[in-house]
JSON list of C-alpha atoms in Angstrom, two decimals:
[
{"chain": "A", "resi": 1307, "resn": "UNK", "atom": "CA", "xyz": [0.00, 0.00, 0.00]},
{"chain": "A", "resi": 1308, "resn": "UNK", "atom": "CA", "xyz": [2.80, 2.55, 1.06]},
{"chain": "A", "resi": 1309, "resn": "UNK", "atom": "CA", "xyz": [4.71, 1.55, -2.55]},
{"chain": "A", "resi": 1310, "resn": "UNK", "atom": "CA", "xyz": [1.91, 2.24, -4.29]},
{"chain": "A", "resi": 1311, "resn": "UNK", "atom": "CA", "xyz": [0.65, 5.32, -2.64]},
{"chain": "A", "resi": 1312, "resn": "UNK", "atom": "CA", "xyz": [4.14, 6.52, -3.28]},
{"chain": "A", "resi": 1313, "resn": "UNK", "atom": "CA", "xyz": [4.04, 5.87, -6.95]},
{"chain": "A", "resi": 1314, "resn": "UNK", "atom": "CA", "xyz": [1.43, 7.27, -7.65]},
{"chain": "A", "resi": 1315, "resn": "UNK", "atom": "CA", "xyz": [1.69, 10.76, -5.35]},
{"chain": "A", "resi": 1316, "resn": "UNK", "atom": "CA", "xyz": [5.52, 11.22, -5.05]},
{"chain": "A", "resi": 1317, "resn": "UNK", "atom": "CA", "xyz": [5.82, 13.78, -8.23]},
{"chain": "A", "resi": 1318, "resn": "UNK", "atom": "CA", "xyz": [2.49, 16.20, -6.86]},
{"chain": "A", "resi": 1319, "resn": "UNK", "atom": "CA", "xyz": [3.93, 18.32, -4.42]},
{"chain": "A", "resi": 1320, "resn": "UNK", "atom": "CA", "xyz": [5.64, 21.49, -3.68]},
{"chain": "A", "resi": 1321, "resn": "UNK", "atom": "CA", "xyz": [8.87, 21.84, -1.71]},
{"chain": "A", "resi": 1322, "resn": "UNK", "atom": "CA", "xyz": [8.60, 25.18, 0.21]},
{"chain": "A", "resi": 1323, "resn": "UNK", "atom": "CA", "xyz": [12.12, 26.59, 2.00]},
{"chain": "A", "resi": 1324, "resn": "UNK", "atom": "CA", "xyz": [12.48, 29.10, 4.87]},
{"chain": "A", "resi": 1325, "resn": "UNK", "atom": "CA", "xyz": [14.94, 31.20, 5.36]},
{"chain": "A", "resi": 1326, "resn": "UNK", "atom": "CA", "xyz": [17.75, 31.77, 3.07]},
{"chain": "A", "resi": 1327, "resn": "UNK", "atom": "CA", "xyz": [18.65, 28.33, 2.04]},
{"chain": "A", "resi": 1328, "resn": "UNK", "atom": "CA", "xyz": [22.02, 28.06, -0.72]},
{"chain": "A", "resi": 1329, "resn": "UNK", "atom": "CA", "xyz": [22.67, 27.03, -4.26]},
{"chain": "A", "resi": 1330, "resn": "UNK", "atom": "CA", "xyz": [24.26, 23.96, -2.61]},
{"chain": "A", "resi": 1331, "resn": "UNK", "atom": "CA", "xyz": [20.81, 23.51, -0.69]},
{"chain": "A", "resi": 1332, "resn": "UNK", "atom": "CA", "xyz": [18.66, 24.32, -3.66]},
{"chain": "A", "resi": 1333, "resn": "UNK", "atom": "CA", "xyz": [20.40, 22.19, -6.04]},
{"chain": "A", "resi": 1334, "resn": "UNK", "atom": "CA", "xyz": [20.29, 18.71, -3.32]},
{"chain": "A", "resi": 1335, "resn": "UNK", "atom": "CA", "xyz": [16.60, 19.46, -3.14]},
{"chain": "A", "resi": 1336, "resn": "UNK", "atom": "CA", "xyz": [16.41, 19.44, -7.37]},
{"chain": "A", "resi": 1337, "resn": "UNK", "atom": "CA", "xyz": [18.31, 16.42, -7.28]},
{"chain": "A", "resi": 1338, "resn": "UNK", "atom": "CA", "xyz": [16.34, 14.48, -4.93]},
{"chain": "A", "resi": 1339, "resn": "UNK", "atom": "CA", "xyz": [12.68, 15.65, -5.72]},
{"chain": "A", "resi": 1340, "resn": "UNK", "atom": "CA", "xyz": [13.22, 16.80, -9.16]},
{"chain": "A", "resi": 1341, "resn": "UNK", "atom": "CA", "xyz": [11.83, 19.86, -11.31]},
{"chain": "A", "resi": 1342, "resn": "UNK", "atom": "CA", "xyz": [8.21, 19.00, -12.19]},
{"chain": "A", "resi": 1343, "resn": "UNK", "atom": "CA", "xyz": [6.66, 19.64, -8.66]},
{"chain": "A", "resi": 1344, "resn": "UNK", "atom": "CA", "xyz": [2.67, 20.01, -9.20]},
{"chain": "A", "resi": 1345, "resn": "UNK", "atom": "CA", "xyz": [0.37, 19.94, -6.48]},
{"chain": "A", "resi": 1346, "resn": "UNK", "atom": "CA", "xyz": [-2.20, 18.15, -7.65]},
{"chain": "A", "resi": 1347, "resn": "UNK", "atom": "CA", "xyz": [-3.04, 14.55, -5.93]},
{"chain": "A", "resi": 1348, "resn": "UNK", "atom": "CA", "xyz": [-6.89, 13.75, -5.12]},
{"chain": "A", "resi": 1349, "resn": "UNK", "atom": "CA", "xyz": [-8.31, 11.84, -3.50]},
{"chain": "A", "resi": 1350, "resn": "UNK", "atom": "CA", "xyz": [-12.01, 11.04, -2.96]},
{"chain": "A", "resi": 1351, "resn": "UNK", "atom": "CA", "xyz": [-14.00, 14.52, -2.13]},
{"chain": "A", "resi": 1352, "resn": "UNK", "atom": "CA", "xyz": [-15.47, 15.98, 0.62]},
{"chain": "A", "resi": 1353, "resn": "UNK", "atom": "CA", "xyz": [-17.91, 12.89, 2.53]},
{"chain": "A", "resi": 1354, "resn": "UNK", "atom": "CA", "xyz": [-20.84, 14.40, 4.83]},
{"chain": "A", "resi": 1355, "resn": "UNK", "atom": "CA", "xyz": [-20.34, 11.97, 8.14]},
{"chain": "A", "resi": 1356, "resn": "UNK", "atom": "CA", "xyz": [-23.72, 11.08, 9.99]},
{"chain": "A", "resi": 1357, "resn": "UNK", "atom": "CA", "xyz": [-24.08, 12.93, 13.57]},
{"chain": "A", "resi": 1358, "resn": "UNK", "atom": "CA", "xyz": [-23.67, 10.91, 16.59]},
{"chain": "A", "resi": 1359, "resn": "UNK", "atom": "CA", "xyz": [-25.87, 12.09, 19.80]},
{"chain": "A", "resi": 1360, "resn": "UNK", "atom": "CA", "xyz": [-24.88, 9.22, 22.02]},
{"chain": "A", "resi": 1361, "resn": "UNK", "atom": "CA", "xyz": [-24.13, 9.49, 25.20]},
{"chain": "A", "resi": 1362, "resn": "UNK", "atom": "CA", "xyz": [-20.91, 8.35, 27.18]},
{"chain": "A", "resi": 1363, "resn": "UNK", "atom": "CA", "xyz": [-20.78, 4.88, 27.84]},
{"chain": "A", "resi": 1364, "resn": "UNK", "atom": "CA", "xyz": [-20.84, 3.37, 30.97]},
{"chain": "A", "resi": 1365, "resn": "UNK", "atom": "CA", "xyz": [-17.50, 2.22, 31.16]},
{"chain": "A", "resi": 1366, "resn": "UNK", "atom": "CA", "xyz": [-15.76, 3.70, 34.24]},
{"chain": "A", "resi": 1367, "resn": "UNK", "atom": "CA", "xyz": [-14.32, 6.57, 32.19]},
{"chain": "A", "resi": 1368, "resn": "UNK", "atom": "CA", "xyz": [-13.74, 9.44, 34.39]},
{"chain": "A", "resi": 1369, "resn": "UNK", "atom": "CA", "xyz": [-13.73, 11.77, 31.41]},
{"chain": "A", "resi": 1370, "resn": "UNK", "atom": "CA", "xyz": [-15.97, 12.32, 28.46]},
{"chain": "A", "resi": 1371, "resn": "UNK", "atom": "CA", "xyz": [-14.33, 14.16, 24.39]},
{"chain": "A", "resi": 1372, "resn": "UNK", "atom": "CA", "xyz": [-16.96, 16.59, 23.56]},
{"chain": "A", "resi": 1373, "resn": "UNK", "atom": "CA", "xyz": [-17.00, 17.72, 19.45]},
{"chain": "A", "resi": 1374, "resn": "UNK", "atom": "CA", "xyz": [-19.53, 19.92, 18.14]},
{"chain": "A", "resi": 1375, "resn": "UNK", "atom": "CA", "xyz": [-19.26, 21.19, 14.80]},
{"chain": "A", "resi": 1376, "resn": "UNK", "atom": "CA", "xyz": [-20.50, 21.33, 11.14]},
{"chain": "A", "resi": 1377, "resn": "UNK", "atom": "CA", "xyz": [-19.29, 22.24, 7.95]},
{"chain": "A", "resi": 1378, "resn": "UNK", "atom": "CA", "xyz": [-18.37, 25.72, 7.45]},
{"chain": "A", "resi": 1379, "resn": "UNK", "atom": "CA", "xyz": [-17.07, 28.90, 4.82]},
{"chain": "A", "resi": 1380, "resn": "UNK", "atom": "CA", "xyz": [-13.69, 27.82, 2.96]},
{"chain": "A", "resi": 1381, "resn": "UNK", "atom": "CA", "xyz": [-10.42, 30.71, 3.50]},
{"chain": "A", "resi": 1382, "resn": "UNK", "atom": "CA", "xyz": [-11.41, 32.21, 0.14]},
{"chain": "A", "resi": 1383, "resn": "UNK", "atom": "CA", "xyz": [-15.24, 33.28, 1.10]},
{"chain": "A", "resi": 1384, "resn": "UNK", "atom": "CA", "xyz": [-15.64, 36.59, 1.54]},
{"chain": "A", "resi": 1385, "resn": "UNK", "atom": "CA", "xyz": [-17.20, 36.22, 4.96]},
{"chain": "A", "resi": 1386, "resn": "UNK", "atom": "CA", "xyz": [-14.08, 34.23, 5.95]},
{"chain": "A", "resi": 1387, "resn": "UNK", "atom": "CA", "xyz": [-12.63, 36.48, 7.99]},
{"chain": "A", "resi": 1388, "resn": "UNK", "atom": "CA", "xyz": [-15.85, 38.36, 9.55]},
{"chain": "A", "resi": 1389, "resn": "UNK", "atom": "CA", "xyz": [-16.34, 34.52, 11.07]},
{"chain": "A", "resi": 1390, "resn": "UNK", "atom": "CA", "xyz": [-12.93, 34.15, 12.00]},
{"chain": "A", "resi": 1391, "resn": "UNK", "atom": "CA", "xyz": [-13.62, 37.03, 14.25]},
{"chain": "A", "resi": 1392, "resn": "UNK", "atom": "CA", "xyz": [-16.55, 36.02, 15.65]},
{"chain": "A", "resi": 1393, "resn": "UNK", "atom": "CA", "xyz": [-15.01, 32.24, 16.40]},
{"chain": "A", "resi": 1394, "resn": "UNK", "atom": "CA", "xyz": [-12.32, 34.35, 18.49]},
{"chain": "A", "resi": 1395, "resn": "UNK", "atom": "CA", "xyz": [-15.02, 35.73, 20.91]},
{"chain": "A", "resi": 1396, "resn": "UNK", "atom": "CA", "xyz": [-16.30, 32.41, 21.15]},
{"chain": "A", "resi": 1397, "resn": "UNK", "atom": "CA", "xyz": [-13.82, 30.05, 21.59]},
{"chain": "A", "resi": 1398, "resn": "UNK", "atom": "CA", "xyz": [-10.52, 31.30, 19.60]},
{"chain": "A", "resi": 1399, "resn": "UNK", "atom": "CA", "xyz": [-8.50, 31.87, 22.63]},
{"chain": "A", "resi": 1400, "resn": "UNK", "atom": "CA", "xyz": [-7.93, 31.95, 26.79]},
{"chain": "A", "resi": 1401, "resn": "UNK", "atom": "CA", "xyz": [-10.55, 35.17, 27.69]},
{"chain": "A", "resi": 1402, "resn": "UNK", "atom": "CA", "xyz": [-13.23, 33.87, 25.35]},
{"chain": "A", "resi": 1403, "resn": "UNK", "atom": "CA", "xyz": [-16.79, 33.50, 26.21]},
{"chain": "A", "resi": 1404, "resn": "UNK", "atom": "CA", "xyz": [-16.51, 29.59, 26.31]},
{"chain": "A", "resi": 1405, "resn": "UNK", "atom": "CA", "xyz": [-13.87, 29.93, 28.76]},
{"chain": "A", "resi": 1406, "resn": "UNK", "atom": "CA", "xyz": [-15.30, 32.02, 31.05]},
{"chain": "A", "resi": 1407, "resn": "UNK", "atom": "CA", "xyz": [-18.65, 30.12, 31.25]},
{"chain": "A", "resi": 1408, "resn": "UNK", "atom": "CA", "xyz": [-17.39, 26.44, 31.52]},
{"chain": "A", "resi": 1409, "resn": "UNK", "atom": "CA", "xyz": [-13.79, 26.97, 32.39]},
{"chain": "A", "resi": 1410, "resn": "UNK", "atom": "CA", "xyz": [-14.17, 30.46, 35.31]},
{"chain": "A", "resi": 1411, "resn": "UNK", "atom": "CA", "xyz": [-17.70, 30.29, 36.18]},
{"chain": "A", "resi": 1412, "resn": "UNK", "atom": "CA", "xyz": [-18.60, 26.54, 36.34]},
{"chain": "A", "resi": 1413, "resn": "UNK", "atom": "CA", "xyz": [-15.27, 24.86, 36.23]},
{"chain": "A", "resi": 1414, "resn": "UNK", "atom": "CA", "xyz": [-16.37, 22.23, 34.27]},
{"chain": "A", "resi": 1415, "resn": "UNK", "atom": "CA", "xyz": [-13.51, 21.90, 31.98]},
{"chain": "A", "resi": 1416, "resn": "UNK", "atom": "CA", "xyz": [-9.80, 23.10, 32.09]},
{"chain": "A", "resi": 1417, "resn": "UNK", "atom": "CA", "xyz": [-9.82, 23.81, 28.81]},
{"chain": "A", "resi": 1418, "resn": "UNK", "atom": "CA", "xyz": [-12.17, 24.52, 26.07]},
{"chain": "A", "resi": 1419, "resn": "UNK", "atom": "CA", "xyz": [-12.07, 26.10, 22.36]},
{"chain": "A", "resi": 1420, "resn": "UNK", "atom": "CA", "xyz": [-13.71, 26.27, 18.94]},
{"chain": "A", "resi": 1421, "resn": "UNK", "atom": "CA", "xyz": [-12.03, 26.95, 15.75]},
{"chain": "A", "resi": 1422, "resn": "UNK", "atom": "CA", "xyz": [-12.46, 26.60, 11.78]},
{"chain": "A", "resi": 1423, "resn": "UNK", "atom": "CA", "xyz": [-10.47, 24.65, 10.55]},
{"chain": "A", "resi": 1424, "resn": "UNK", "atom": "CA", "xyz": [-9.59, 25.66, 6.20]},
{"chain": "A", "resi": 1425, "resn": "UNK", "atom": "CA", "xyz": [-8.78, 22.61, 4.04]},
{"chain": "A", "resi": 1426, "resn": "UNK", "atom": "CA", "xyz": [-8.36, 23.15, 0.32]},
{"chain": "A", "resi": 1427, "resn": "UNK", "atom": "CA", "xyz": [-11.43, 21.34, -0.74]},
{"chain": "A", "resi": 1428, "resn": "UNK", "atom": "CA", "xyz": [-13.91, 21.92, 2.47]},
{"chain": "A", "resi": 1429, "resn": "UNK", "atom": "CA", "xyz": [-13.84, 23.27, 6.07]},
{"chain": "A", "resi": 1430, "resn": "UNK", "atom": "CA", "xyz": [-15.16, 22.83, 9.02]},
{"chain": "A", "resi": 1431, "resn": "UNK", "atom": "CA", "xyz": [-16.21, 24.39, 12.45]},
{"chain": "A", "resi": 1432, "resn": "UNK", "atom": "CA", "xyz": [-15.16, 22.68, 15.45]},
{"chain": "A", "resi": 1433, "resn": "UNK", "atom": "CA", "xyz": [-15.86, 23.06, 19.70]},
{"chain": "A", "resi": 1434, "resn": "UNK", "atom": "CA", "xyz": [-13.74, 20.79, 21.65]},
{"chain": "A", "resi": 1435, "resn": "UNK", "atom": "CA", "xyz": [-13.64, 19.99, 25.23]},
{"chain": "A", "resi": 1436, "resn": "UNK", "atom": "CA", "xyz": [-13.10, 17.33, 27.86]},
{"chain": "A", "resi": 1437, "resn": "UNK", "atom": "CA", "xyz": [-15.42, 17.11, 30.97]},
{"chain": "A", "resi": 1438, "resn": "UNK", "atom": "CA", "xyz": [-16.22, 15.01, 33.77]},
{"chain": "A", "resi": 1439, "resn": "UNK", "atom": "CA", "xyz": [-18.35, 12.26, 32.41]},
{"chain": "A", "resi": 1440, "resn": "UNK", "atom": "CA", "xyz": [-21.59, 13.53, 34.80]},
{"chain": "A", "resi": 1441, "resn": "UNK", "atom": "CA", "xyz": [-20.70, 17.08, 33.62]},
{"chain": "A", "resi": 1442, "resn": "UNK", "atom": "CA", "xyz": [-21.26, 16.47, 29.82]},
{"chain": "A", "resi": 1443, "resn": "UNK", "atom": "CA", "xyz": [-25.21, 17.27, 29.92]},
{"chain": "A", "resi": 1444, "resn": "UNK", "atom": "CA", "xyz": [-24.52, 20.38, 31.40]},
{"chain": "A", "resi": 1445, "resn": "UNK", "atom": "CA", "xyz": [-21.37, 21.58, 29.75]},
{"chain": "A", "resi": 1446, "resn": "UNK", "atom": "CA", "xyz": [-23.50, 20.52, 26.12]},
{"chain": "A", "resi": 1447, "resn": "UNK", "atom": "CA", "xyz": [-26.53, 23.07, 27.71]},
{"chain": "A", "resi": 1448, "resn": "UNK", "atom": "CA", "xyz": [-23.71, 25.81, 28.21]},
{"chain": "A", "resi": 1449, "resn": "UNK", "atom": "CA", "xyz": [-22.41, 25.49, 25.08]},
{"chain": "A", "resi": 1450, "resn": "UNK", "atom": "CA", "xyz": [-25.37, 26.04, 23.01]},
{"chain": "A", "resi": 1451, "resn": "UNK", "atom": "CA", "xyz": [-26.56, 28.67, 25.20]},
{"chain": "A", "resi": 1452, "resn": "UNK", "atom": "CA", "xyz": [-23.20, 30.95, 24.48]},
{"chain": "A", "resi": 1453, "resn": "UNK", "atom": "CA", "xyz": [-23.37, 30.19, 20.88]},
{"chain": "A", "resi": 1454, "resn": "UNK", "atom": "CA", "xyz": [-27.01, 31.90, 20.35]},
{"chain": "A", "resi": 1455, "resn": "UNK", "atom": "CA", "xyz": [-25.69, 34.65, 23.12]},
{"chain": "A", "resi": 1456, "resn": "UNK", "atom": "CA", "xyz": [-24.07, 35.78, 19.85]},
{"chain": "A", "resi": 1457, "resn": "UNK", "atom": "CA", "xyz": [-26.85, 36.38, 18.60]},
{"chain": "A", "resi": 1458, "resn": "UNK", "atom": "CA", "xyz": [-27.62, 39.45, 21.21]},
{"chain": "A", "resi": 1459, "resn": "UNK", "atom": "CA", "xyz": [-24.03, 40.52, 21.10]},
{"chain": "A", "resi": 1460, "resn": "UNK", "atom": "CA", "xyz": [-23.81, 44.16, 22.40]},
{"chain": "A", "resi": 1461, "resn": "UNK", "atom": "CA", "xyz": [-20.78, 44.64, 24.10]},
{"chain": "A", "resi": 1462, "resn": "UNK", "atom": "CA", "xyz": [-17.82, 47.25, 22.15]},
{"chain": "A", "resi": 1463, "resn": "UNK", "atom": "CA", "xyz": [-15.04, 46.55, 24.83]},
{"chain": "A", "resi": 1464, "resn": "UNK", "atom": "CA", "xyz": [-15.39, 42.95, 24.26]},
{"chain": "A", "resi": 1465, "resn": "UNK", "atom": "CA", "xyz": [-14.76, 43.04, 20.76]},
{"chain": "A", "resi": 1466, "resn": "UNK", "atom": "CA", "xyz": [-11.97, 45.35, 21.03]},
{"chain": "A", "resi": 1467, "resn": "UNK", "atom": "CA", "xyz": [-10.72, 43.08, 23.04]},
{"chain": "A", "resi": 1468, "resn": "UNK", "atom": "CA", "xyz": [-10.99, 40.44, 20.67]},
{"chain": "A", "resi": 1469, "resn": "UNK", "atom": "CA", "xyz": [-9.64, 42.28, 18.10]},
{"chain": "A", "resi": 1470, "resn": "UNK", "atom": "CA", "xyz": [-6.55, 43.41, 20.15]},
{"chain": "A", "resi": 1471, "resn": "UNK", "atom": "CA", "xyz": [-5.86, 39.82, 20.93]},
{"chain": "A", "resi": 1472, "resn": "UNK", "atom": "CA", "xyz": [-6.04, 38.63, 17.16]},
{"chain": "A", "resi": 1473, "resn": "UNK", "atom": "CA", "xyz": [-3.56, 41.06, 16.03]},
{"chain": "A", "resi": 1474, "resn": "UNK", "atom": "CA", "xyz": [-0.95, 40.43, 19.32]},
{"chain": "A", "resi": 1475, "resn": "UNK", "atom": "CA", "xyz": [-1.35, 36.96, 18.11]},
{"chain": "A", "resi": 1476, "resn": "UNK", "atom": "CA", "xyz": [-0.23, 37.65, 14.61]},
{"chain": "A", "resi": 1477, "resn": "UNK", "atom": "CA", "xyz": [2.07, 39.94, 15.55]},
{"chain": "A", "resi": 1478, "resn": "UNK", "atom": "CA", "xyz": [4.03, 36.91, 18.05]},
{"chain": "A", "resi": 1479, "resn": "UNK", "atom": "CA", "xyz": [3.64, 34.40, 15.72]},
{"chain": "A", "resi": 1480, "resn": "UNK", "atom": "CA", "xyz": [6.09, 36.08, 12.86]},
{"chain": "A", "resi": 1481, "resn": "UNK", "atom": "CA", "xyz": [9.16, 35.21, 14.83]},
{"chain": "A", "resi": 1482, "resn": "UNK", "atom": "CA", "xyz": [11.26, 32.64, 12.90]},
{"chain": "A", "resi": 1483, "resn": "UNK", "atom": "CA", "xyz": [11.62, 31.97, 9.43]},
{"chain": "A", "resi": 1484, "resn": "UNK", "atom": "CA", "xyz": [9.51, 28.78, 10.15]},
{"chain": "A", "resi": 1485, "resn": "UNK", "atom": "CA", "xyz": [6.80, 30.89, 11.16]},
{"chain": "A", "resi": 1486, "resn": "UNK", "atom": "CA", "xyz": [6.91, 33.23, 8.35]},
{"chain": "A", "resi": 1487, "resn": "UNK", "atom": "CA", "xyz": [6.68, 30.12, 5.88]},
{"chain": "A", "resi": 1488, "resn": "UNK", "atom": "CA", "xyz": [3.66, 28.87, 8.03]},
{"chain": "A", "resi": 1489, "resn": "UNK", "atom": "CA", "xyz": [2.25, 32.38, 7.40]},
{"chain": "A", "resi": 1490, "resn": "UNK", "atom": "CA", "xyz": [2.83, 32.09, 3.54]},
{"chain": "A", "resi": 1491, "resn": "UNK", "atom": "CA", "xyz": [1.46, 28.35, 3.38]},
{"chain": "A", "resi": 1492, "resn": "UNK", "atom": "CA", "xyz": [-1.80, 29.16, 5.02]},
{"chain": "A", "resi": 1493, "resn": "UNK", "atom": "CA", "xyz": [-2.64, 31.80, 2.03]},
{"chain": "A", "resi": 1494, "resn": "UNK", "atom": "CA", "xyz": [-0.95, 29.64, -0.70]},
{"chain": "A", "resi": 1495, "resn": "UNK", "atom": "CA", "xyz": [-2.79, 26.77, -0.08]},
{"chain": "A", "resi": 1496, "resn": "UNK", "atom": "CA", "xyz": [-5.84, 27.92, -0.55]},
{"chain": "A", "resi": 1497, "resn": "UNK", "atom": "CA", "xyz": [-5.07, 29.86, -3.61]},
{"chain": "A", "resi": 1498, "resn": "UNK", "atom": "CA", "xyz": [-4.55, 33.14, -1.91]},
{"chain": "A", "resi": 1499, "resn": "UNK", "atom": "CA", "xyz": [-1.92, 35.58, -1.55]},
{"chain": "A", "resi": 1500, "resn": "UNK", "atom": "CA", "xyz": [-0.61, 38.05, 1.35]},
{"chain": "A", "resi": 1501, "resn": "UNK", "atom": "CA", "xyz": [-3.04, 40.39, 0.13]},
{"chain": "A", "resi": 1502, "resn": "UNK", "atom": "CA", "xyz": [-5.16, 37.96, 2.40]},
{"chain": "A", "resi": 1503, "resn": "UNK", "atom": "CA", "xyz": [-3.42, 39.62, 5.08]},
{"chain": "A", "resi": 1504, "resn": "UNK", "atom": "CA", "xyz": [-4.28, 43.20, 4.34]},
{"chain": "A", "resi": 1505, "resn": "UNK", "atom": "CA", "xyz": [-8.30, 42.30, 4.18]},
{"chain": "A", "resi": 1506, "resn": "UNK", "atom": "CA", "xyz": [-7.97, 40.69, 7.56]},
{"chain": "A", "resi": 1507, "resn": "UNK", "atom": "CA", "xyz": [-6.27, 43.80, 8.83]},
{"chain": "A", "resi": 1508, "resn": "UNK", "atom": "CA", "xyz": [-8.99, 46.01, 6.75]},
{"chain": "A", "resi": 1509, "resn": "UNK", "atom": "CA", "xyz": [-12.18, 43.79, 8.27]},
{"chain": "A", "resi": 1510, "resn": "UNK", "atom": "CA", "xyz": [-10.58, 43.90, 11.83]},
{"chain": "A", "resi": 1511, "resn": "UNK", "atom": "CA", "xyz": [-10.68, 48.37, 11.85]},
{"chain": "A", "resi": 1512, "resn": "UNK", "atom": "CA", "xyz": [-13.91, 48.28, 10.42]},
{"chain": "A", "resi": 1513, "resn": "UNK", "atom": "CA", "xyz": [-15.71, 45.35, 11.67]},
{"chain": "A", "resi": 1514, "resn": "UNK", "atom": "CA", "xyz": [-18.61, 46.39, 14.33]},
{"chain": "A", "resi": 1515, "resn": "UNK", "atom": "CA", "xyz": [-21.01, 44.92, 17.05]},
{"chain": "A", "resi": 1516, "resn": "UNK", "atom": "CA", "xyz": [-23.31, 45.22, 14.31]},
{"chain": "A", "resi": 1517, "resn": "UNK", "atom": "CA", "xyz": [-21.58, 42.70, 11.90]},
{"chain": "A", "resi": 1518, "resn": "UNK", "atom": "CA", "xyz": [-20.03, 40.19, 14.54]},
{"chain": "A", "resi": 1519, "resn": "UNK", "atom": "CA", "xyz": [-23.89, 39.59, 15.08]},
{"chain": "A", "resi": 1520, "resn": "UNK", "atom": "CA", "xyz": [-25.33, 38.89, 11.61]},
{"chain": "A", "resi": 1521, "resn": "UNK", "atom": "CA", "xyz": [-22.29, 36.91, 10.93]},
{"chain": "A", "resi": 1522, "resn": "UNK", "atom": "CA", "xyz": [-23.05, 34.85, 14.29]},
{"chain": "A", "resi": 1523, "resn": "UNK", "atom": "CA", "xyz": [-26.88, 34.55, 13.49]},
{"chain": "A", "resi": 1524, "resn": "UNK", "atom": "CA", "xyz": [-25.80, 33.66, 9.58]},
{"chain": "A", "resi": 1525, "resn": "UNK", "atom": "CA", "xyz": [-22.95, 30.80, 10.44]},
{"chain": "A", "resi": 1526, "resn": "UNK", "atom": "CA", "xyz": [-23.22, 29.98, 13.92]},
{"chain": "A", "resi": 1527, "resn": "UNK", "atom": "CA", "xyz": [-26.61, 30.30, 15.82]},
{"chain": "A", "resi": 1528, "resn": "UNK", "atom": "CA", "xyz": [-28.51, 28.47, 12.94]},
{"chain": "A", "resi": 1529, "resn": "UNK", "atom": "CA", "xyz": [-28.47, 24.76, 11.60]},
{"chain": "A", "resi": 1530, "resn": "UNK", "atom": "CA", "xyz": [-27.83, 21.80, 13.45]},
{"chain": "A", "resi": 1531, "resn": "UNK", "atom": "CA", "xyz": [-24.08, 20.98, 14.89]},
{"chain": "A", "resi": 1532, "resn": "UNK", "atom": "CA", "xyz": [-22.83, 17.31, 14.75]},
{"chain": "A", "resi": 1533, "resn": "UNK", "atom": "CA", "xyz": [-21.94, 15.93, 17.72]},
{"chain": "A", "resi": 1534, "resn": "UNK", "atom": "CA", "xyz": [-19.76, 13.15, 18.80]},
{"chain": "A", "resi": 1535, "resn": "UNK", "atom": "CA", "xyz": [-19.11, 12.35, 22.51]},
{"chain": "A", "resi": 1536, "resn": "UNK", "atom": "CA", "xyz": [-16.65, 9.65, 23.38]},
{"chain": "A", "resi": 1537, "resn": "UNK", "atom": "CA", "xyz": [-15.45, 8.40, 27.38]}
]
């Protein structure tokens, strides 16, 4: 199987270097991969999995996985980034609303998030969490109720906040050349460019109270998440 695969994938890809490799190191890549690098292997497409509403089993488990999610805008939508924003108040990082219900305020979880996730031919929108087994009714409650709390979203300091924290993040993440090539894959990828970068920058000095909520009540408060609890 791994002969095979190779055969038939080893010519469709693209070598991407950081930093500021040598002739020497340019050439020893050439050699090994060779010239005609096209990134172009499929596979099967995008498969809609069936949602799974069981509950833990009884098995002793202490713990319980909790995934919510559903299928969501690829990178190059133009409501991409609007919904990147609004996952950040959510779930995107350590002062968001998810935390401070389940995490600060009922301590049901040390840790919680939700993010999108952008592949080239789908995406998707995933919570994640892990609870205490007799905590997983509750902490499924909480999380629906802070997701359509978007909905009513009228706070300005929060979303500066948010906002603040997105570009700090970007900011500390542009510190090696390994970083900077993560930076330039995420865009490439997906067809894109660094002017990516600019309309994220754009979106984040103009985008309101006003727009996190339609883009909540659009993407987020409606339609039915998958979910898939395992202990």
């Amino acid at each position: 199987h791994l002969n095979g695969f190779w055969k038939k994938s080893k010519n469709n890809f693209e070598v991407l270097l950081s930093g500021a490799p040598s002739k020497f190191t340019i050439d020893a890549i050439r050699n090994l991969f060779g010239s005609k690098m096209n990134f172009e292997f499929k596979e099967s497409g995008w498969r809609t999995v069936p949602s799974e509403k069981e509950g833990p089993a009884s098995n002793g488990s202490v713990q319980a996985s909790i995934r919510l999610g559903k299928k969501t805008l690829m990178k190059n939508h133009e409501d991409y980034i609007p919904l990147l924003i609004t996952n950040h108040l959510l779930g995107g990082f350590f002062g968001s609303r998810l935390m401070k219900n389940l995490r600060e305020d009922k301590g049901l979880t040390y840790g919680i998030s939700s993010s999108i996730v952008p592949l080239q031919e789908g995406a998707y929108w995933v919570i994640g969490a892990e609870v205490n087994v007799d905590k997983v009714n509750l902490a499924l409650e909480e999380i629906h109720h802070e997701i359509q709390r978007l909905a009513e979203f009228n706070n300005e300091e929060e979303l500066k906040t948010v906002k603040t924290h997105i570009i700090g993040s970007l900011q500390s993440e542009l510190n090696s050349p390994f970083a900077l090539m993560n930076r330039y894959k995420s865009v490439h990828l997906h067809g894109l460019d660094y002017s990516f970068f600019d309309t994220l920058f754009n979106t984040l000095s103009s985008f309101t109270v006003s727009d996190l909520k339609v883009t909540a009540e659009k993407y987020l408060v409606t339609g039915e998440l998958k979910q898939i609890i395992i202990s």
